[in-house]
PDB file of C-alpha atoms and ligand atoms in Angstrom:
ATOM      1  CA  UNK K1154      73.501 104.654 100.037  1.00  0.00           C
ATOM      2  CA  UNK K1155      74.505 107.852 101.217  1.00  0.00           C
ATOM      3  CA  UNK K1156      75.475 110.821  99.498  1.00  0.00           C
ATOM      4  CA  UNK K1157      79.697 110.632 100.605  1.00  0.00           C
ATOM      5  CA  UNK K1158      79.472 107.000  99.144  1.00  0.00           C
ATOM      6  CA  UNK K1159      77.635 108.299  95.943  1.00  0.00           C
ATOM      7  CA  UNK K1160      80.447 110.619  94.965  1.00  0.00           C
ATOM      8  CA  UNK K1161      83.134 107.768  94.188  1.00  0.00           C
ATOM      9  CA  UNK K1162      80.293 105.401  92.630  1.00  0.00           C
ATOM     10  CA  UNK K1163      78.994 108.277  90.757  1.00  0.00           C
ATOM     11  CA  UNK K1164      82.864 108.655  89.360  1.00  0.00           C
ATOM     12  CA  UNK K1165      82.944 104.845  88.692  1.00  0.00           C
ATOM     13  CA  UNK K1166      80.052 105.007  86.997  1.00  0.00           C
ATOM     14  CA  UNK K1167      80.641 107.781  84.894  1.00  0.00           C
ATOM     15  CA  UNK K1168      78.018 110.122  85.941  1.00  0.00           C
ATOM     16  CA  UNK K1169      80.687 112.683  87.695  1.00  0.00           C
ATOM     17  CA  UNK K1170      83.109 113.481  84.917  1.00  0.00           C
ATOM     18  CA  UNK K1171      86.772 113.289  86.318  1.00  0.00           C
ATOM     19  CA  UNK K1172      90.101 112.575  85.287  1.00  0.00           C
ATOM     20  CA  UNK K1173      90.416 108.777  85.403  1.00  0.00           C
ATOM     21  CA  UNK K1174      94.111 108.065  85.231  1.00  0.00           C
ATOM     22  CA  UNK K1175      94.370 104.199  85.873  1.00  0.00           C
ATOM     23  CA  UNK K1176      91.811 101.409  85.520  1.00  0.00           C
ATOM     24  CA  UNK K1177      91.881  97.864  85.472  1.00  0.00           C
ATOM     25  CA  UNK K1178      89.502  94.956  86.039  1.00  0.00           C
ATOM     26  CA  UNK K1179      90.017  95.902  90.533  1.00  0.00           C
ATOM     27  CA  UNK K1180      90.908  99.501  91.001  1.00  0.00           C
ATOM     28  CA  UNK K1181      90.142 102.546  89.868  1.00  0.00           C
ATOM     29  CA  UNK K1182      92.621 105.869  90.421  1.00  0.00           C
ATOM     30  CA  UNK K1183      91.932 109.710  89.647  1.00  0.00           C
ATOM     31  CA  UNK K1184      93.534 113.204  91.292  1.00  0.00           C
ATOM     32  CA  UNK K1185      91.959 114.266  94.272  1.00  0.00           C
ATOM     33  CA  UNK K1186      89.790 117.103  93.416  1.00  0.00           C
ATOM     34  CA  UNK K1187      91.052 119.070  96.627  1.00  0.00           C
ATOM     35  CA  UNK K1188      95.055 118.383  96.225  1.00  0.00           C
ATOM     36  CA  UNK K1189      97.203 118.441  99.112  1.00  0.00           C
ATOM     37  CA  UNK K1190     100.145 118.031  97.564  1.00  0.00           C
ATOM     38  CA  UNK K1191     101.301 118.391  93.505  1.00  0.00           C
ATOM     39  CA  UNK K1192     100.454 114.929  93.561  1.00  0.00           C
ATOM     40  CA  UNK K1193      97.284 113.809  95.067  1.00  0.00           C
ATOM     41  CA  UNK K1194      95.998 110.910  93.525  1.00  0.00           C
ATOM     42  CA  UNK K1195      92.745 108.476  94.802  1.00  0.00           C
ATOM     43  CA  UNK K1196      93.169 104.800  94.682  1.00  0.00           C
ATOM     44  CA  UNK K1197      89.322 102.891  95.112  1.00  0.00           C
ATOM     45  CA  UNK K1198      88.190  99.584  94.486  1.00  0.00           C
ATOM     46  CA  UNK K1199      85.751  99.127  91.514  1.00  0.00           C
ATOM     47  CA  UNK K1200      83.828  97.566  94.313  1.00  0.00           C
ATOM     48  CA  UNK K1201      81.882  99.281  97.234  1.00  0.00           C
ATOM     49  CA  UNK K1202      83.824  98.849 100.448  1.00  0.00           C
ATOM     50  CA  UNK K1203      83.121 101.253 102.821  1.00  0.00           C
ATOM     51  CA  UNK K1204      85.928 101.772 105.383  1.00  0.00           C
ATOM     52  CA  UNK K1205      88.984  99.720 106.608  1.00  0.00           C
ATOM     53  CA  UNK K1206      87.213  97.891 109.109  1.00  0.00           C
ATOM     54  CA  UNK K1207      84.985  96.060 106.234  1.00  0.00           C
ATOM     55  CA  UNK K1208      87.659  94.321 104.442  1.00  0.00           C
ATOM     56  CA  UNK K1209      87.856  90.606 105.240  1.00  0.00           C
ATOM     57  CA  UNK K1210      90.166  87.854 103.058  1.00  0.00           C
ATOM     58  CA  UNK K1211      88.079  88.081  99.930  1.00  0.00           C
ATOM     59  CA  UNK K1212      89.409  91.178  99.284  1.00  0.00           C
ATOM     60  CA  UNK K1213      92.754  90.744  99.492  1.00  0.00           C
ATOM     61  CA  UNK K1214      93.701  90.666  95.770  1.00  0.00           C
ATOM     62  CA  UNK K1215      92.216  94.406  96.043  1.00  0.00           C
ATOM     63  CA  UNK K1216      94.163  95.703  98.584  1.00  0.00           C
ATOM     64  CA  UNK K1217      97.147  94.420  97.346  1.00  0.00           C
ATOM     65  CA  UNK K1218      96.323  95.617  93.772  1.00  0.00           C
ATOM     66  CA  UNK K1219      95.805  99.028  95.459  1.00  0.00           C
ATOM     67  CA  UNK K1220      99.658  98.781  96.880  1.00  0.00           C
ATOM     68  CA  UNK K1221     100.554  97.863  93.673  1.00  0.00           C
ATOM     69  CA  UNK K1222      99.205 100.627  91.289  1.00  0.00           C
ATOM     70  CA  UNK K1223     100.024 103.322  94.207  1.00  0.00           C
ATOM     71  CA  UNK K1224     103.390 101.919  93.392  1.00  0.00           C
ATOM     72  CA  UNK K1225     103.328 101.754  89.427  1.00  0.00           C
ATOM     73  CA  UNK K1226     101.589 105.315  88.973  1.00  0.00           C
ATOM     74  CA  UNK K1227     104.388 106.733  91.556  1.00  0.00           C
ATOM     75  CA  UNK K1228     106.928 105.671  89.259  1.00  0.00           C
ATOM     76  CA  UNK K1229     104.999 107.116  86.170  1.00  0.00           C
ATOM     77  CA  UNK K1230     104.494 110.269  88.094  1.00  0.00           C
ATOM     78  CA  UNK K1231     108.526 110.530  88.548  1.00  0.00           C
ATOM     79  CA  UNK K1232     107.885 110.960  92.641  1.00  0.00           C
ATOM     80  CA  UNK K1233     109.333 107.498  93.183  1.00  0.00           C
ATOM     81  CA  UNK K1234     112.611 108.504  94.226  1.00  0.00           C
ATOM     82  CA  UNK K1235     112.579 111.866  95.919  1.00  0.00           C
ATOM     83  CA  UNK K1236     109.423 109.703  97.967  1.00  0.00           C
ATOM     84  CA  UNK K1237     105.787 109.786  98.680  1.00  0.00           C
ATOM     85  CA  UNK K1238     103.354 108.871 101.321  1.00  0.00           C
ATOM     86  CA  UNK K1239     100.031 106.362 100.927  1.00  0.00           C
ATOM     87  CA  UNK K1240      97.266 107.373 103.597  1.00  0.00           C
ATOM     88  CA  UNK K1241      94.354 105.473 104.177  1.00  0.00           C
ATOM     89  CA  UNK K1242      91.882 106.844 106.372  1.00  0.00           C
ATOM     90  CA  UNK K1243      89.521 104.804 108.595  1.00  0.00           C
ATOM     91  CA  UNK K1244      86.344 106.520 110.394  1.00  0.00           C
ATOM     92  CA  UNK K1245      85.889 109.641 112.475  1.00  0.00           C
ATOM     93  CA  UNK K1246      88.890 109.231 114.179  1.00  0.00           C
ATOM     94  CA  UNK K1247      90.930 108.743 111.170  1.00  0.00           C
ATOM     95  CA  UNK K1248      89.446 111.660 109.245  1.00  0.00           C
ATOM     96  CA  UNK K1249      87.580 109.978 106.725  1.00  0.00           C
ATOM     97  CA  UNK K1250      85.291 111.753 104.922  1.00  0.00           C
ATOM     98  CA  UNK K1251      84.133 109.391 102.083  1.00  0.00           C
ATOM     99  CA  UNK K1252      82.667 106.426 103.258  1.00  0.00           C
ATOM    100  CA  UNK K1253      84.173 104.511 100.237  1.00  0.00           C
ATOM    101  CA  UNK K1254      87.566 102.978 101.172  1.00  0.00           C
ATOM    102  CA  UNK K1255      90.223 104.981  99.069  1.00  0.00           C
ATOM    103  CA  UNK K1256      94.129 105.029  99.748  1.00  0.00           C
ATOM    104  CA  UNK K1257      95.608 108.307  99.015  1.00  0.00           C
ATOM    105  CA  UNK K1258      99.174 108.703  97.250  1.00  0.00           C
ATOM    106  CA  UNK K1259     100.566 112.210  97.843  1.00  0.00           C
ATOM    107  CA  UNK K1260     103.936 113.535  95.882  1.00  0.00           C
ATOM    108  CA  UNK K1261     106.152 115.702  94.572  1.00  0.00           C
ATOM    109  CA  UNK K1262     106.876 118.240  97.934  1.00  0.00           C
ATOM    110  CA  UNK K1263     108.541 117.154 101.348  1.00  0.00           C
ATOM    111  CA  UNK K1264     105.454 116.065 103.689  1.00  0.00           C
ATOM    112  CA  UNK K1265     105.355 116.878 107.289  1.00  0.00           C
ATOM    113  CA  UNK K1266     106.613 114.657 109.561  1.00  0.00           C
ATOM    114  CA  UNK K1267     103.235 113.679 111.874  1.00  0.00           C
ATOM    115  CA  UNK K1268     104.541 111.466 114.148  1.00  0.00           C
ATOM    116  CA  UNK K1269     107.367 113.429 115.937  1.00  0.00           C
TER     117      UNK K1269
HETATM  118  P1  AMP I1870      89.150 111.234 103.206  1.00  0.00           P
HETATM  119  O1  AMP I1870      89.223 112.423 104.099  1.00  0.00           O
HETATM  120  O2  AMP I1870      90.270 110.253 103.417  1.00  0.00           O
HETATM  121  O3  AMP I1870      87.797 110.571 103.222  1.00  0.00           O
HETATM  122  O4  AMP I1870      89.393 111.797 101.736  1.00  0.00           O
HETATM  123  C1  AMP I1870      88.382 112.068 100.813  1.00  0.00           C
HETATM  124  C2  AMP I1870      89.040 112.749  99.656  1.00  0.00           C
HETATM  125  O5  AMP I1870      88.152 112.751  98.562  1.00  0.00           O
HETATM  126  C3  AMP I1870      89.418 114.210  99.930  1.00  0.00           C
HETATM  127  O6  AMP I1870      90.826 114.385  99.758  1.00  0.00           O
HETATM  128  C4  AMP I1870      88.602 114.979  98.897  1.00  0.00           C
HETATM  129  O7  AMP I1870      89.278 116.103  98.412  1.00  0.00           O
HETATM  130  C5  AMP I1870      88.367 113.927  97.830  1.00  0.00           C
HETATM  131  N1  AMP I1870      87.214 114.135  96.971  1.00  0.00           N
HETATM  132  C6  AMP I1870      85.956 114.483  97.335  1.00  0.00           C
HETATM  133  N2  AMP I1870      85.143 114.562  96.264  1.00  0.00           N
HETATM  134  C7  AMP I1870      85.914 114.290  95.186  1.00  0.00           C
HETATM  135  C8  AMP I1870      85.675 114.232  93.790  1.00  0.00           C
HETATM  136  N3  AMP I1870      84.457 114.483  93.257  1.00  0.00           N
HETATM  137  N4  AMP I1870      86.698 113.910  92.965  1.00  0.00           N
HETATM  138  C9  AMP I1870      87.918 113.668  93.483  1.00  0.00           C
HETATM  139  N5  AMP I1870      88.213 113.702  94.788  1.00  0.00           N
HETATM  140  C10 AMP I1870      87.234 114.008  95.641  1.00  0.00           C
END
């Protein structure tokens, strides 16, 4: 286990203190200690997956259940209208940093446009 993965268990397990806004029985969610936005928000499984490219069909119900709190916590947050933007970041390439699969949901400010 290395020390990028230990950070998000560590939060799961309790043992760094942060501010856990959702949890059910599949995903966890807290605010991204570095915001890039007024909303910044963390979406993980409760279970170790490390990137993108280690999901297979058992997970599905997880990733979906991501989506689906990203969604429900938007709404809560009041961004759901004026918009927001879910990033998930996959290896070196991608920027990841964390080598514990997390889907950011960034609000509340008009986000550059990256692909034009
Ligand atoms: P990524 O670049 O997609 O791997 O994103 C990792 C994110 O985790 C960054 O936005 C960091 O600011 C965030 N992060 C790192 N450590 C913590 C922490 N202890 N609590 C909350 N967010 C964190």
């Amino acid at each position: 286990m290395n020390n990028k993965k230990n950070i998000f268990q560590q939060i799961l397990s309790k043992k760094i203190i942060t501010n856990i806004i959702y949890q059910d029985d599949l995903v966890t969610a807290f605010n991204d200690i570095k915001p890039q936005s007024p909303i910044h928000i963390l979406i993980i499984p409760n279970i170790f997956i490390q990137t993108l490219n280690n999901i297979n069909h058992k997970h599905e119900l997880i990733l979906g259940r991501m989506l689906l709190v990203a969604s429900k916590i938007a709404k809560k947050k009041k961004i759901h209208k004026s918009g927001y933007r879910i990033v998930i970041n996959c290896n070196v390439h991608g920027c990841q940093t964390i080598f514990y699969l997390h889907m950011h949901l960034l609000g509340g400010r008009q986000g550059v446009n990256i692909f034009f």
